[in-house]
CSV table of N, CA and C in Angstrom, one decimal:
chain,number,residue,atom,x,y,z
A,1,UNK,N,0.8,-1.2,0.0
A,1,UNK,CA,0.0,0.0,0.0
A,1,UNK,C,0.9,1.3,0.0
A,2,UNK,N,1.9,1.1,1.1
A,2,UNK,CA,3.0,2.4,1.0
A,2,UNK,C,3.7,2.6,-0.5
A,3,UNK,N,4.2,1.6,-0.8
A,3,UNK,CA,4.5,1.5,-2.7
A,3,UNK,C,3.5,2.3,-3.7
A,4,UNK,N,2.2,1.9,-3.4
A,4,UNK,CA,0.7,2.8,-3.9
A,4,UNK,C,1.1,4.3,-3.7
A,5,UNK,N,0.7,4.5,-2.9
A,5,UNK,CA,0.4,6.0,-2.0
A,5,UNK,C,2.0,6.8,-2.8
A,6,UNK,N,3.0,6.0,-2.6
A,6,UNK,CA,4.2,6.5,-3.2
A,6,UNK,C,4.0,7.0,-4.9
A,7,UNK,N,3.4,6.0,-5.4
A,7,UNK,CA,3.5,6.3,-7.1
A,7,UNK,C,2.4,6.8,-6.9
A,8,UNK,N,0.9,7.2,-6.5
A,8,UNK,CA,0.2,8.1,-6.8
A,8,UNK,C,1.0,9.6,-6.8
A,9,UNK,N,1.8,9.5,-5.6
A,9,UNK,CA,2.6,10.7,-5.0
A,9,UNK,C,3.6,11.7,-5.9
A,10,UNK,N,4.3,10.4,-6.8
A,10,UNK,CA,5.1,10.6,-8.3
A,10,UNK,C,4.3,11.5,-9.6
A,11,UNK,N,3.0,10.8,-9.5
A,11,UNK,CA,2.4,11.3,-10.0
A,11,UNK,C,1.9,12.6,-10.0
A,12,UNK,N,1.2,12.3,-8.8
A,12,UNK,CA,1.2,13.9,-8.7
A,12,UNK,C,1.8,15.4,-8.8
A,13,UNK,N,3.0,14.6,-8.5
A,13,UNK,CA,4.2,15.8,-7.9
A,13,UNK,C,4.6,15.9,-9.7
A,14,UNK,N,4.8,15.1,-10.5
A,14,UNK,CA,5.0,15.4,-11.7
A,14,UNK,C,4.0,16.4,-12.8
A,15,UNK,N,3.1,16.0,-11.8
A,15,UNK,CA,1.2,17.3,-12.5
A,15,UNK,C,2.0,18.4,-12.0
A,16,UNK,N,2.2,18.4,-10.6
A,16,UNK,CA,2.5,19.6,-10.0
A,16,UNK,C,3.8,20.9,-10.8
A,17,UNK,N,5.1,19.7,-11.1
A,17,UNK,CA,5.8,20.6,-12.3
A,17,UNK,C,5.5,20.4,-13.7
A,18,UNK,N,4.3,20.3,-14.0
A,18,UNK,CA,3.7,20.4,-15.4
A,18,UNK,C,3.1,21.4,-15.2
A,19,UNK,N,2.8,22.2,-14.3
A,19,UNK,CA,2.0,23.2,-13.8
A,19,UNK,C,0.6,22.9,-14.2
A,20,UNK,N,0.3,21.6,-13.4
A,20,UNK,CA,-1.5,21.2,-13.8
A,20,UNK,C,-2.2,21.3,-12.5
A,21,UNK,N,-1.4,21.2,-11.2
A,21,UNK,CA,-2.3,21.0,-9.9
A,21,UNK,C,-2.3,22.2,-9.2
A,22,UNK,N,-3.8,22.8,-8.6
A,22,UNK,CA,-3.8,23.5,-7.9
A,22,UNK,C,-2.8,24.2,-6.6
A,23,UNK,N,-3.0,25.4,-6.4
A,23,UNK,CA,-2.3,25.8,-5.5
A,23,UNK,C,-1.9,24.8,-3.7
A,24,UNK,N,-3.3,24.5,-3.7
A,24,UNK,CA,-3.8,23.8,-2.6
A,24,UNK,C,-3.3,21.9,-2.5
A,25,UNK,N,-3.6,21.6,-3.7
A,25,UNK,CA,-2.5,20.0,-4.2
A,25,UNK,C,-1.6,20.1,-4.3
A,26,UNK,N,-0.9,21.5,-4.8
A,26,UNK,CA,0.5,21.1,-4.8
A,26,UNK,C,1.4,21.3,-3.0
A,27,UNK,N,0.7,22.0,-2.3
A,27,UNK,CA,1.3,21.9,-1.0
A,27,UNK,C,0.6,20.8,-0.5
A,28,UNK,N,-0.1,20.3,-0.5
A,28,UNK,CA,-0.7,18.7,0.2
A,28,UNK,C,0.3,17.5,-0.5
A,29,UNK,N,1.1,17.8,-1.9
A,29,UNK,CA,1.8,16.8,-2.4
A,29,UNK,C,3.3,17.1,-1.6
A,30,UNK,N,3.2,18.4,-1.3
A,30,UNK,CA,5.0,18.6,-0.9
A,30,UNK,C,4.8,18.2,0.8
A,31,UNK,N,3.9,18.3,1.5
A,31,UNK,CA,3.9,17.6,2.8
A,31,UNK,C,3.4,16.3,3.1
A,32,UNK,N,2.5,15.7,1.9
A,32,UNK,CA,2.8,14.5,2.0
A,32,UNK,C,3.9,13.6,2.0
A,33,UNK,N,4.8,14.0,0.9
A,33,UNK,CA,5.7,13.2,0.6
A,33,UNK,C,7.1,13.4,1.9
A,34,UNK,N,6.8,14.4,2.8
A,34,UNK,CA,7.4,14.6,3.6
A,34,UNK,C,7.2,13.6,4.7
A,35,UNK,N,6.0,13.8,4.8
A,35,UNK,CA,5.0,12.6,6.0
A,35,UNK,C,5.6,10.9,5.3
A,36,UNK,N,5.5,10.9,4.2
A,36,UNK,CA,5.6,9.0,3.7
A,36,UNK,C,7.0,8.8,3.2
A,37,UNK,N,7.9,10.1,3.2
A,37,UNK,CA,9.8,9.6,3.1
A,37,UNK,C,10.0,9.3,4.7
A,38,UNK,N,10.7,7.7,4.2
A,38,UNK,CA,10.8,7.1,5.5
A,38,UNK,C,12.9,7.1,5.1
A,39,UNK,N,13.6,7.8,5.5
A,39,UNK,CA,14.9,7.0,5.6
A,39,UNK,C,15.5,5.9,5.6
A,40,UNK,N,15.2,4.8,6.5
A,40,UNK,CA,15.6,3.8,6.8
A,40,UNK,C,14.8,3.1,5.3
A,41,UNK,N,14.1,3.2,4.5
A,41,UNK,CA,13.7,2.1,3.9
A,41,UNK,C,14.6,2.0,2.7
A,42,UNK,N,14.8,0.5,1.8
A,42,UNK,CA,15.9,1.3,0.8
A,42,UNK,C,15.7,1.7,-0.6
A,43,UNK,N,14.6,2.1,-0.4
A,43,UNK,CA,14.3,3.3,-1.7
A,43,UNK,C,14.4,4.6,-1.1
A,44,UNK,N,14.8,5.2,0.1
A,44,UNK,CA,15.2,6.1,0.1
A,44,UNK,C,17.2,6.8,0.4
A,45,UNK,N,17.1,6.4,-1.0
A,45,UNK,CA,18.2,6.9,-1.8
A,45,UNK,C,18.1,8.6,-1.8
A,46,UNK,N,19.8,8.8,-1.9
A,46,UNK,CA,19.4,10.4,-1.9
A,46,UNK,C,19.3,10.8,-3.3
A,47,UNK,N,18.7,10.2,-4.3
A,47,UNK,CA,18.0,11.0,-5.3
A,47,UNK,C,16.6,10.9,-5.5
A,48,UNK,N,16.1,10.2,-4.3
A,48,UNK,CA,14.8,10.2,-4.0
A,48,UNK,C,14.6,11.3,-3.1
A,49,UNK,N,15.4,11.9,-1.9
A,49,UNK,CA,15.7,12.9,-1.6
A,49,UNK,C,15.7,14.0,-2.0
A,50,UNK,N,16.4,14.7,-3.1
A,50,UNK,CA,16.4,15.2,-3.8
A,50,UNK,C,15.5,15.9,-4.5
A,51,UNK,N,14.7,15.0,-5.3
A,51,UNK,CA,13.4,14.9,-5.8
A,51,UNK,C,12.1,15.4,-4.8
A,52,UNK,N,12.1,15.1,-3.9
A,52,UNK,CA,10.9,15.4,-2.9
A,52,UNK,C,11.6,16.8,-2.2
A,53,UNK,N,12.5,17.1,-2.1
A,53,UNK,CA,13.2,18.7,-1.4
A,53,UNK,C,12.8,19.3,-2.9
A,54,UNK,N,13.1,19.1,-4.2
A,54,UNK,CA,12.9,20.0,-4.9
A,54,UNK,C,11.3,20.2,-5.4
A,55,UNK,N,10.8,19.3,-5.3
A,55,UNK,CA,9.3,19.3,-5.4
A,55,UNK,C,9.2,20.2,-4.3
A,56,UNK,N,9.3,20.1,-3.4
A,56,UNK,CA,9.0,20.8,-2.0
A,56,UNK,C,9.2,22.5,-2.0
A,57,UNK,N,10.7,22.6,-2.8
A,57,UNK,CA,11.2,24.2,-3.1
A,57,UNK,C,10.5,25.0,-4.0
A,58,UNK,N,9.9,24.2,-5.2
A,58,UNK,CA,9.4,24.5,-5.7
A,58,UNK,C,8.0,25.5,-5.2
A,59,UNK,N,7.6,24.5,-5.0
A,59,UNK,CA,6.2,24.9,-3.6
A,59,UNK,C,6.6,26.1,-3.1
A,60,UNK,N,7.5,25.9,-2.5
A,60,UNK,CA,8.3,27.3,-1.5
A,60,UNK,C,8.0,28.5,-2.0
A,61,UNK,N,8.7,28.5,-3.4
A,61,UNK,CA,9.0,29.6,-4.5
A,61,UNK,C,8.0,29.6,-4.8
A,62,UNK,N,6.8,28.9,-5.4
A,62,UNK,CA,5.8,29.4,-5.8
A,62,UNK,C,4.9,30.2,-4.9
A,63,UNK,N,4.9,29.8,-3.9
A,63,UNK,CA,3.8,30.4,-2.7
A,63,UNK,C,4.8,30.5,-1.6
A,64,UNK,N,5.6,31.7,-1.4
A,64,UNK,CA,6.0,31.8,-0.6
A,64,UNK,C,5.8,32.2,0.9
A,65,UNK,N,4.4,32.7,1.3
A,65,UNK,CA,3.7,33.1,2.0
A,65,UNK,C,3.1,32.0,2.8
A,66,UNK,N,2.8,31.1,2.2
A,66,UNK,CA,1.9,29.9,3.1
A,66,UNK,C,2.9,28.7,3.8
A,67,UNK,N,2.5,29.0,5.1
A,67,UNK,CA,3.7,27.9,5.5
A,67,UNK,C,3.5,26.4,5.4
A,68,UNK,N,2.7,25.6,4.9
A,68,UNK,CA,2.9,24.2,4.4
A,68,UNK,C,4.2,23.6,3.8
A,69,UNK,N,4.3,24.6,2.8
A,69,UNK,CA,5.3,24.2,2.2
A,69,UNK,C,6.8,24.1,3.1
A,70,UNK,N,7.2,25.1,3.8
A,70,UNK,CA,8.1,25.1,4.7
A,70,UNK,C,7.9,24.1,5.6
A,71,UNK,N,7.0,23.6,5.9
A,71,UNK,CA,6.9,22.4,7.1
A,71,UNK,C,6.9,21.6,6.2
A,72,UNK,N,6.5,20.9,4.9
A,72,UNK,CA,7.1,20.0,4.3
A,72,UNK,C,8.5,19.6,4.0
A,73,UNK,N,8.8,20.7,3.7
A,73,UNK,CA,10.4,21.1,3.1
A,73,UNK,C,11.7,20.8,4.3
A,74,UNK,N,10.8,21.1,5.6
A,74,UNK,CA,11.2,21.1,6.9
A,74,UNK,C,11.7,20.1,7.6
A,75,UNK,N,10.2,18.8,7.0
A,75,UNK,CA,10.2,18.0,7.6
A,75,UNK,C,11.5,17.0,7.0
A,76,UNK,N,11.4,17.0,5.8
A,76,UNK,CA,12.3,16.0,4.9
A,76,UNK,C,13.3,16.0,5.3
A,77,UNK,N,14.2,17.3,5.5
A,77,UNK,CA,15.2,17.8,6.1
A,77,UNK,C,15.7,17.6,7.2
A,78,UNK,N,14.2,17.3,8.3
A,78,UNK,CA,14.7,16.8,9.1
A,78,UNK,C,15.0,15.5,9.5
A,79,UNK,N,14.4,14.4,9.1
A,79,UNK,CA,14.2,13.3,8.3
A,79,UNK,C,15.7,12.8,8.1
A,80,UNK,N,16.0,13.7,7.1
A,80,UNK,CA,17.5,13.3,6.1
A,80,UNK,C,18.9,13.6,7.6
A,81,UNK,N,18.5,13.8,8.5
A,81,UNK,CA,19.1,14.6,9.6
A,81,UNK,C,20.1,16.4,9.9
A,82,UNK,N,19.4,17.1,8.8
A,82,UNK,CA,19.1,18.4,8.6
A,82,UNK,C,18.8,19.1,9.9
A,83,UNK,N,19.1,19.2,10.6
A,83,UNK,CA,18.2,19.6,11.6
A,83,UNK,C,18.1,21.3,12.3
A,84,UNK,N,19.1,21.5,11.9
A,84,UNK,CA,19.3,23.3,12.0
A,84,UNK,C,18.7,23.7,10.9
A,85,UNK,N,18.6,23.3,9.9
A,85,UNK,CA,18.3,24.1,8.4
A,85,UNK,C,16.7,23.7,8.4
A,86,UNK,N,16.2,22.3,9.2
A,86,UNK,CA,14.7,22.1,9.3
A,86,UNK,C,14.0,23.1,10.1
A,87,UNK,N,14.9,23.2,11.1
A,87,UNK,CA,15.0,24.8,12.0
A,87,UNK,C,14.1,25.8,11.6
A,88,UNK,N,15.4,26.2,10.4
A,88,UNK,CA,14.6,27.5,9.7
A,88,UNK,C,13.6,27.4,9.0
A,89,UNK,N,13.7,25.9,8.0
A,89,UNK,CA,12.4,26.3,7.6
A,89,UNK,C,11.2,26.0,8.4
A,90,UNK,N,11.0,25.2,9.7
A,90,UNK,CA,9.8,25.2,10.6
A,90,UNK,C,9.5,26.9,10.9
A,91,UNK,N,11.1,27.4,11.6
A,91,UNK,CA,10.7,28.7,11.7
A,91,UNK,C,9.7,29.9,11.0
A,92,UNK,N,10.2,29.7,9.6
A,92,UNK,CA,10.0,30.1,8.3
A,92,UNK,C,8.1,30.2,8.4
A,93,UNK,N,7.6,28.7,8.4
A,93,UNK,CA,6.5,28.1,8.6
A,93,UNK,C,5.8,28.7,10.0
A,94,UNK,N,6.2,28.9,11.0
A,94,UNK,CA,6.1,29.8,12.4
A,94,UNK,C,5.7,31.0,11.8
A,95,UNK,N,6.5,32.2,11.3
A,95,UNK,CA,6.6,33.4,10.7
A,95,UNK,C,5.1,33.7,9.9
A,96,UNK,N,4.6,32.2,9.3
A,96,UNK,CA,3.9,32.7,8.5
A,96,UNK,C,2.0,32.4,8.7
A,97,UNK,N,2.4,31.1,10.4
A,97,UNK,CA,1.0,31.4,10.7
A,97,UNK,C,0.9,29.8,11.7
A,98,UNK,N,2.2,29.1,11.1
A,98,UNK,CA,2.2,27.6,11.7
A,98,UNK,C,3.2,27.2,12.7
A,99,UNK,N,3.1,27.4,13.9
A,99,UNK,CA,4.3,27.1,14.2
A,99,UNK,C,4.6,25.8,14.9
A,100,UNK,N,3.4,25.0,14.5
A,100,UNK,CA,3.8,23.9,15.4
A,100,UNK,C,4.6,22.9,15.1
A,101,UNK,N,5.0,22.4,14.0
A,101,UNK,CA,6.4,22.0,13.6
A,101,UNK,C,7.4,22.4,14.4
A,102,UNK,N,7.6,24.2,14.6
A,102,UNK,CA,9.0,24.8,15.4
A,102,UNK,C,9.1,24.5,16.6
A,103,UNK,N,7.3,24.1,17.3
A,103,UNK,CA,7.5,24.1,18.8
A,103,UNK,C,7.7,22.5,19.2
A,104,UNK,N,7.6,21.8,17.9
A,104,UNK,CA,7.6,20.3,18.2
A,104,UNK,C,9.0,19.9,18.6
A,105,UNK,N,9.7,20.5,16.8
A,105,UNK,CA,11.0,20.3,16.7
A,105,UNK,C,12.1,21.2,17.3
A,106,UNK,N,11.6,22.4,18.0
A,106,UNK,CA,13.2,23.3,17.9
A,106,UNK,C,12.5,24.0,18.9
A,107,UNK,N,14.4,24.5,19.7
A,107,UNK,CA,13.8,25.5,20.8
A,107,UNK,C,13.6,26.9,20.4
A,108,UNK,N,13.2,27.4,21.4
A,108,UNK,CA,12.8,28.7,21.0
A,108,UNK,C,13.9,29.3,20.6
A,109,UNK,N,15.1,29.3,20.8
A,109,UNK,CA,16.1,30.2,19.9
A,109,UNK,C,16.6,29.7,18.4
A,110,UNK,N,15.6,28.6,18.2
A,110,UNK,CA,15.8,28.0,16.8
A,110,UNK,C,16.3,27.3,17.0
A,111,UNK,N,17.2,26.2,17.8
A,111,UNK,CA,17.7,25.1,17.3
A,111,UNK,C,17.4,24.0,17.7
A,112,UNK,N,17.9,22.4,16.8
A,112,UNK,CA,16.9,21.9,17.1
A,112,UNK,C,17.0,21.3,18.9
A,113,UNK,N,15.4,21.3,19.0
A,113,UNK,CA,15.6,19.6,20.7
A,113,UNK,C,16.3,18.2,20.4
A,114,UNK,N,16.9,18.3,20.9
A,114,UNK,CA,17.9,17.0,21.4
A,114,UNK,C,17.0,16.1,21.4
């Protein structure tokens, strides 16, 4: 099923840089794929990595103002063990209306909890 959910996910994210999916799909595809990249499994190679942070930047850049995308972008990051740079972008995501990623993951002077 996780295999499934993964290639619908490909898919999507490929609408997404075709510029076919909504504003709203394309940040539910860049935090999903944040939520279903597992590290430890071994399709997560770092050009599978890669692929999901750039899908994710994308997002960023296009809507810079909404913080989904930052908590997706965030989470991957932190995931991949990023965790100062997941920092900023939870922070980022904080700034813009969400902060509960920052307060999950990081202390209040931004770095991350131990």
């Amino acid at each position: 099923m996780k295999r499934f959910s993964q290639a619908v996910l490909l898919l999507l994210a490929l609408g997404l840089l075709a510029g076919c999916a909504s504003k709203q799909e394309q940040i539910d595809v860049c935090q999903d794929m944040a939520l279903l990249y597992d590290p430890t499994e071994d399709t997560a190679d770092k050009e599978n990595l890669r692929f999901h942070l750039g899908t994710c930047m994308s997002v960023v850049e296009s809507y810079p103002s909404e913080p989904g995308p930052y908590i997706g972008h965030g989470l991957l990051l932190w995931k991949a063990g990023s965790k100062e740079s997941a920092c900023k972008d939870f922070k980022a995501a904080a700034d813009r209306g969400d902060a509960t990623a920052f307060k999950k993951h990081c202390n209040p002077d931004g770095s991350p909890i131990q």
